[in-house]
XYZ file of C-alpha atoms in Angstrom:
276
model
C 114.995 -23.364 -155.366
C 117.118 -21.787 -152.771
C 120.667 -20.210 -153.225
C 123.881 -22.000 -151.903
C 127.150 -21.826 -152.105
C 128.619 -22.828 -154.831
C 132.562 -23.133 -155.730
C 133.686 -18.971 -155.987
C 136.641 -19.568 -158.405
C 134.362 -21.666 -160.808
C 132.000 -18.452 -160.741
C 134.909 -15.950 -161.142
C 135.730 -18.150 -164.257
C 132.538 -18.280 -165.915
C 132.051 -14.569 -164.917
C 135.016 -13.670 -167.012
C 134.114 -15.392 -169.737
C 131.029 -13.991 -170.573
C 132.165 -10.318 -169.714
C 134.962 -11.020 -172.472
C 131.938 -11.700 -174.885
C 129.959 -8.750 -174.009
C 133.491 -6.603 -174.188
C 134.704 -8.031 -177.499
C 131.413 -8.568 -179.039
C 131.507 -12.255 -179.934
C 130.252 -15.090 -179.000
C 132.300 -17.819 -176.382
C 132.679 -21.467 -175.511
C 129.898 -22.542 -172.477
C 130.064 -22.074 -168.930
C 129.057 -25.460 -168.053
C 132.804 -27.003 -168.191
C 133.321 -24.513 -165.679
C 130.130 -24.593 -163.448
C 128.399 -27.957 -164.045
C 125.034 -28.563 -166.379
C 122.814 -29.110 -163.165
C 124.381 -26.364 -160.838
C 121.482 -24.142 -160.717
C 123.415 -22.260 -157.803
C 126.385 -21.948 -159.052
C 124.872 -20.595 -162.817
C 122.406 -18.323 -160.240
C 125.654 -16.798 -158.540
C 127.245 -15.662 -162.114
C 124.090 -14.092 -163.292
C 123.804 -12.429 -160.019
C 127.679 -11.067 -159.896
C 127.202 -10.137 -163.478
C 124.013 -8.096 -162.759
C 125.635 -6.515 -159.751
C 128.697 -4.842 -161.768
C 125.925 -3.676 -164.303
C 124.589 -2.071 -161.552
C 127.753 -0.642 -159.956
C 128.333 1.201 -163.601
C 124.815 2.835 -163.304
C 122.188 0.105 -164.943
C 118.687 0.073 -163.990
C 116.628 -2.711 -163.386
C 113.134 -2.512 -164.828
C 111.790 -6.119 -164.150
C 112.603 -9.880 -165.239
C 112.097 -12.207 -167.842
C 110.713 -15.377 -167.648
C 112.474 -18.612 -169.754
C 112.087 -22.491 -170.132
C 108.028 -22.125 -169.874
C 107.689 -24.245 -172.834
C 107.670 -28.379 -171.778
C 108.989 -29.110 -174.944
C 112.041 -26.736 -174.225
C 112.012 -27.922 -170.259
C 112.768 -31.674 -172.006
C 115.159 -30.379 -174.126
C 116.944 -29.523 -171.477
C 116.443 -31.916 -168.930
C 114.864 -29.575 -166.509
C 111.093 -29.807 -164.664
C 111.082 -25.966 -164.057
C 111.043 -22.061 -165.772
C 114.419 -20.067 -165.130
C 114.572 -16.193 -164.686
C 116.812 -13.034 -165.542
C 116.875 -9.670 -164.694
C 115.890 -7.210 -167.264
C 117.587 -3.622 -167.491
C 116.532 -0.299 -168.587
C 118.502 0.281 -172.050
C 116.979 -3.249 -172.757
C 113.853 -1.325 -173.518
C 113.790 -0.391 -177.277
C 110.659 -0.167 -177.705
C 110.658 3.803 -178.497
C 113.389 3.533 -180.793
C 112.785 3.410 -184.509
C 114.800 0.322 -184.834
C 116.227 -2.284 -183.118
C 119.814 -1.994 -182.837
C 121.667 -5.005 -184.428
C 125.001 -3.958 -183.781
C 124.060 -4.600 -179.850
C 123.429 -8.215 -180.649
C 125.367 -11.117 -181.206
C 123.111 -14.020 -182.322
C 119.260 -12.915 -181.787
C 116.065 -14.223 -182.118
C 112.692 -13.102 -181.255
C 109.535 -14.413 -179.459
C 106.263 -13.515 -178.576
C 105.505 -12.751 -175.208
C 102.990 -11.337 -172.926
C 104.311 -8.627 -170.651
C 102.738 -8.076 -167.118
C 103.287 -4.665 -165.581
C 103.114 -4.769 -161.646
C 101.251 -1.959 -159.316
C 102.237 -4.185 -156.314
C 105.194 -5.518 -154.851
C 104.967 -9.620 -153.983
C 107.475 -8.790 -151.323
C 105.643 -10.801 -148.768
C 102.888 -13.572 -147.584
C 101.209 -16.329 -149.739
C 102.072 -15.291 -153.485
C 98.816 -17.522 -154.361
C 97.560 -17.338 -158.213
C 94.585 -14.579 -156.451
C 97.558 -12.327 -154.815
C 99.358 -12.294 -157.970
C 96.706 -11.661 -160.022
C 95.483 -8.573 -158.414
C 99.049 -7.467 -158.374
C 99.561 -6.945 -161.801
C 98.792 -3.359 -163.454
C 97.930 -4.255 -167.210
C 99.594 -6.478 -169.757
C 100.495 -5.911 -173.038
C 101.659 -7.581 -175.664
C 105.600 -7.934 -176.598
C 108.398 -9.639 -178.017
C 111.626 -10.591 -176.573
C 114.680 -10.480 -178.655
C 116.756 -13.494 -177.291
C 120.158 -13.902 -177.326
C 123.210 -15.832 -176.347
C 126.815 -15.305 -175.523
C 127.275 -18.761 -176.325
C 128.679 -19.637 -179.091
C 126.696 -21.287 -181.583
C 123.612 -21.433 -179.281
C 125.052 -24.338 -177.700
C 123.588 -24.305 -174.532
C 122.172 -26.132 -171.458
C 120.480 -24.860 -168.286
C 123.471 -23.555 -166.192
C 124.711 -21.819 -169.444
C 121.313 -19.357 -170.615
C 120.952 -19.028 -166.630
C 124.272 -17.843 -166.098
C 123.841 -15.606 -169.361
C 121.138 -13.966 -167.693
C 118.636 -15.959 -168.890
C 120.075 -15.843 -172.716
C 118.369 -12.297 -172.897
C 119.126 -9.405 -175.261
C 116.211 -6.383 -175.496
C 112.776 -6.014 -175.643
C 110.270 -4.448 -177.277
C 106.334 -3.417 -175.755
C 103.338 -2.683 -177.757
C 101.641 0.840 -176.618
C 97.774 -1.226 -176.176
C 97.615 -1.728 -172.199
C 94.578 -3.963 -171.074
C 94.011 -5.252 -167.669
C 93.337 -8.739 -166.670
C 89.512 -7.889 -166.066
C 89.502 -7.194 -169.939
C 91.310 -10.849 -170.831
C 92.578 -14.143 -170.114
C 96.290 -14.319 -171.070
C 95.827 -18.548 -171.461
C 93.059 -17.648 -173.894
C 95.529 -15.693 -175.744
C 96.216 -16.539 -179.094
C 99.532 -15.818 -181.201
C 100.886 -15.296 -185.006
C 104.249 -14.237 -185.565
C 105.527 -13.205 -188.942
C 109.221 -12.395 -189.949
C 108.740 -9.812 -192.996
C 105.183 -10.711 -193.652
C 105.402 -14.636 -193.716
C 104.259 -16.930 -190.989
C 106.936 -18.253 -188.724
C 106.011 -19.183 -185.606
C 102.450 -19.686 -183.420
C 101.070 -20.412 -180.137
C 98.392 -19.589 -177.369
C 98.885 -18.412 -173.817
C 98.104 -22.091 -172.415
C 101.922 -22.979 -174.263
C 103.114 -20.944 -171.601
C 103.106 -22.899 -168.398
C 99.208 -23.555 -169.013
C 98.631 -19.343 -168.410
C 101.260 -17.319 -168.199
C 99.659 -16.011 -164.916
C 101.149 -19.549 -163.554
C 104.792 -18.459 -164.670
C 104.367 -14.686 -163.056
C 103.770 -16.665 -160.074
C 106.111 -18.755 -160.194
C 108.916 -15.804 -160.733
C 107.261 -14.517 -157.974
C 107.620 -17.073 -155.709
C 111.598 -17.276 -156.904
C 112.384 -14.027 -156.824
C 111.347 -13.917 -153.035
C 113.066 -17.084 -152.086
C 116.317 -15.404 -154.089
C 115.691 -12.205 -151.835
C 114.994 -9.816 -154.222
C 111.162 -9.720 -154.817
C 109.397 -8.374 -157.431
C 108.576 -4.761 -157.090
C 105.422 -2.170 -158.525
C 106.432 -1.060 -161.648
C 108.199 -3.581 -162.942
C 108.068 -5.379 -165.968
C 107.270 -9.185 -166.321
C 108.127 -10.692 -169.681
C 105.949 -13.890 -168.477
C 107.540 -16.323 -171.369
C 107.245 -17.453 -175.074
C 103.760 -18.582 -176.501
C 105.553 -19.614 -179.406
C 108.820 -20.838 -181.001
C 111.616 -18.397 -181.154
C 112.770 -17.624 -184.594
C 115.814 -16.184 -186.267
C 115.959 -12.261 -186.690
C 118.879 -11.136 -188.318
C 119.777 -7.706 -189.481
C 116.916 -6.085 -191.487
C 114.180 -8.317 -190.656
C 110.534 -6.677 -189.703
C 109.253 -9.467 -186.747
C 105.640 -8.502 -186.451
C 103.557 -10.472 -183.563
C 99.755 -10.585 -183.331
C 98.185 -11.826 -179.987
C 94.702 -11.675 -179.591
C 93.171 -9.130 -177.495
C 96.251 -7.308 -176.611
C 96.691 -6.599 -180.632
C 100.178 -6.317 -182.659
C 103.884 -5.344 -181.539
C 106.131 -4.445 -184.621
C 109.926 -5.146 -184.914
C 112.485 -3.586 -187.013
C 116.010 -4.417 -187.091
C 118.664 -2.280 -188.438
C 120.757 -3.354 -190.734
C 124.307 -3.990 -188.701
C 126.530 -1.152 -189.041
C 129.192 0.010 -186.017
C 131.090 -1.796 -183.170
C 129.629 -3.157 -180.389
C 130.212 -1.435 -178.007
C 130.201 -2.411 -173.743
C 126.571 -1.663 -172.321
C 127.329 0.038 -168.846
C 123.624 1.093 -168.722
């Protein structure tokens, strides 16, 4: 997958329209009437001029997430491959008491294991061995997913040109390294206050979620902007995504790496425009 050139007013549109939801707080039509359902470059190019004005007002990048690992979700959508996003530093609420609804439009929440890098994969043969020994420690997480789109009605050039249909995420404290597990040995529960809603294993995410860092690895290099030490890898869903709407407790259990707890506030306030 390697960036092109695709048509700049059709960008500038689609650009636009999804600031207008983030300033406004509510949801809008697609991007794809604008960009294409198949134009990975053009849906690329939005994400990336949306993520460099985030930037320019101060945000912080603190890794990537990982989408589309599921083949059931990959069919759904016609596509034979993962997509990617860029994750930012007030994304992280995982030291706050609660999540904060009134920051989301339509969320849900999945399961995920998070890799934490001590290495960049900058360079050379990002090999399942090189990418292994880069990561730090994993531990366990859960994305809270959401869309600009109205009604959820998307395809792939609309969650990849809405950053990968993220929102915030949230990491457990329990760090283990990958000499203590196997993350497609990994099991997964999730519960949405107390009662079962969605479960998986790590091999539900691209048969070990080591093959999806790697294959984010191998992107983000080909895109120019490789992954770096430090950062955080939200490597993909081992599980269905469910509904979390104000005041729901999402709890996740995945084994080894233990539970990460979930809170969200009841919605109170107007959204306001995230600069950083």
């Amino acid at each position: 997958m390697t960036p092109m050139n695709p048509d700049a007013d059709a960008v500038e549109r689609a650009v636009a329209r999804l600031t207008a939801a983030l300033d406004e707080g509510r949801p809008v039509a697609p991007v794809r009437d604008l960009i294409g359902e198949h134009d990975l470059a053009a849906a690329y190019a939005v994400q990336r001029e949306l993520t460099r004005r985030r930037l320019a007002g101060g945000a912080v990048v603190t890794g990537r997430k990982i989408g589309l690992t599921s083949p059931a979700v990959q069919r759904q959508l016609g596509v034979d491959q993962p997509d990617f996003g860029v994750l930012f530093a007030d994304m992280d609420v995982s030291a706050e008491a609660e999540v904060p609804s009134w920051r989301l439009l339509q969320p849900k929440a999945e399961a995920e294991i998070a890799f934490v890098l001590k290495e960049d994969l900058a360079d050379g043969d990002l090999d399942a061995a090189r990418v292994r020994s880069a990561v730090d420690y994993a531990v366990a997480a859960l994305e809270i997913v959401d869309s600009r789109i109205a009604d959820w009605d998307i395809r792939l050039t609309d969650t990849v040109a809405d950053n990968a249909s993220s929102g915030l995420y949230v990491l457990a404290e329990r760090r283990l390294g990958l000499d203590e597990f196997e993350p497609r040995e990994t099991t997964m529960r999730m519960y949405a206050d107390d009662v079962p809603v969605s479960e998986g294993a790590g091999s539900a995410c691209l048969g070990d979620p080591l093959n999806a860092l790697a294959w984010l690895a191998r992107t983000a290099l080909e895109f120019g902007d490789p992954l770096r030490a430090g950062q955080v890898v939200l490597s993909g869903a081992l599980g269905p995504m469910v509904p979390a709407p104000p005041g729901t407790r999402i709890r996740a259990e995945i084994s080894s790496l233990g539970e990460v707890t979930a809170t969200f506030s009841e919605k109170s306030g107007k959204p306001e425009k995230r600069d950083a």
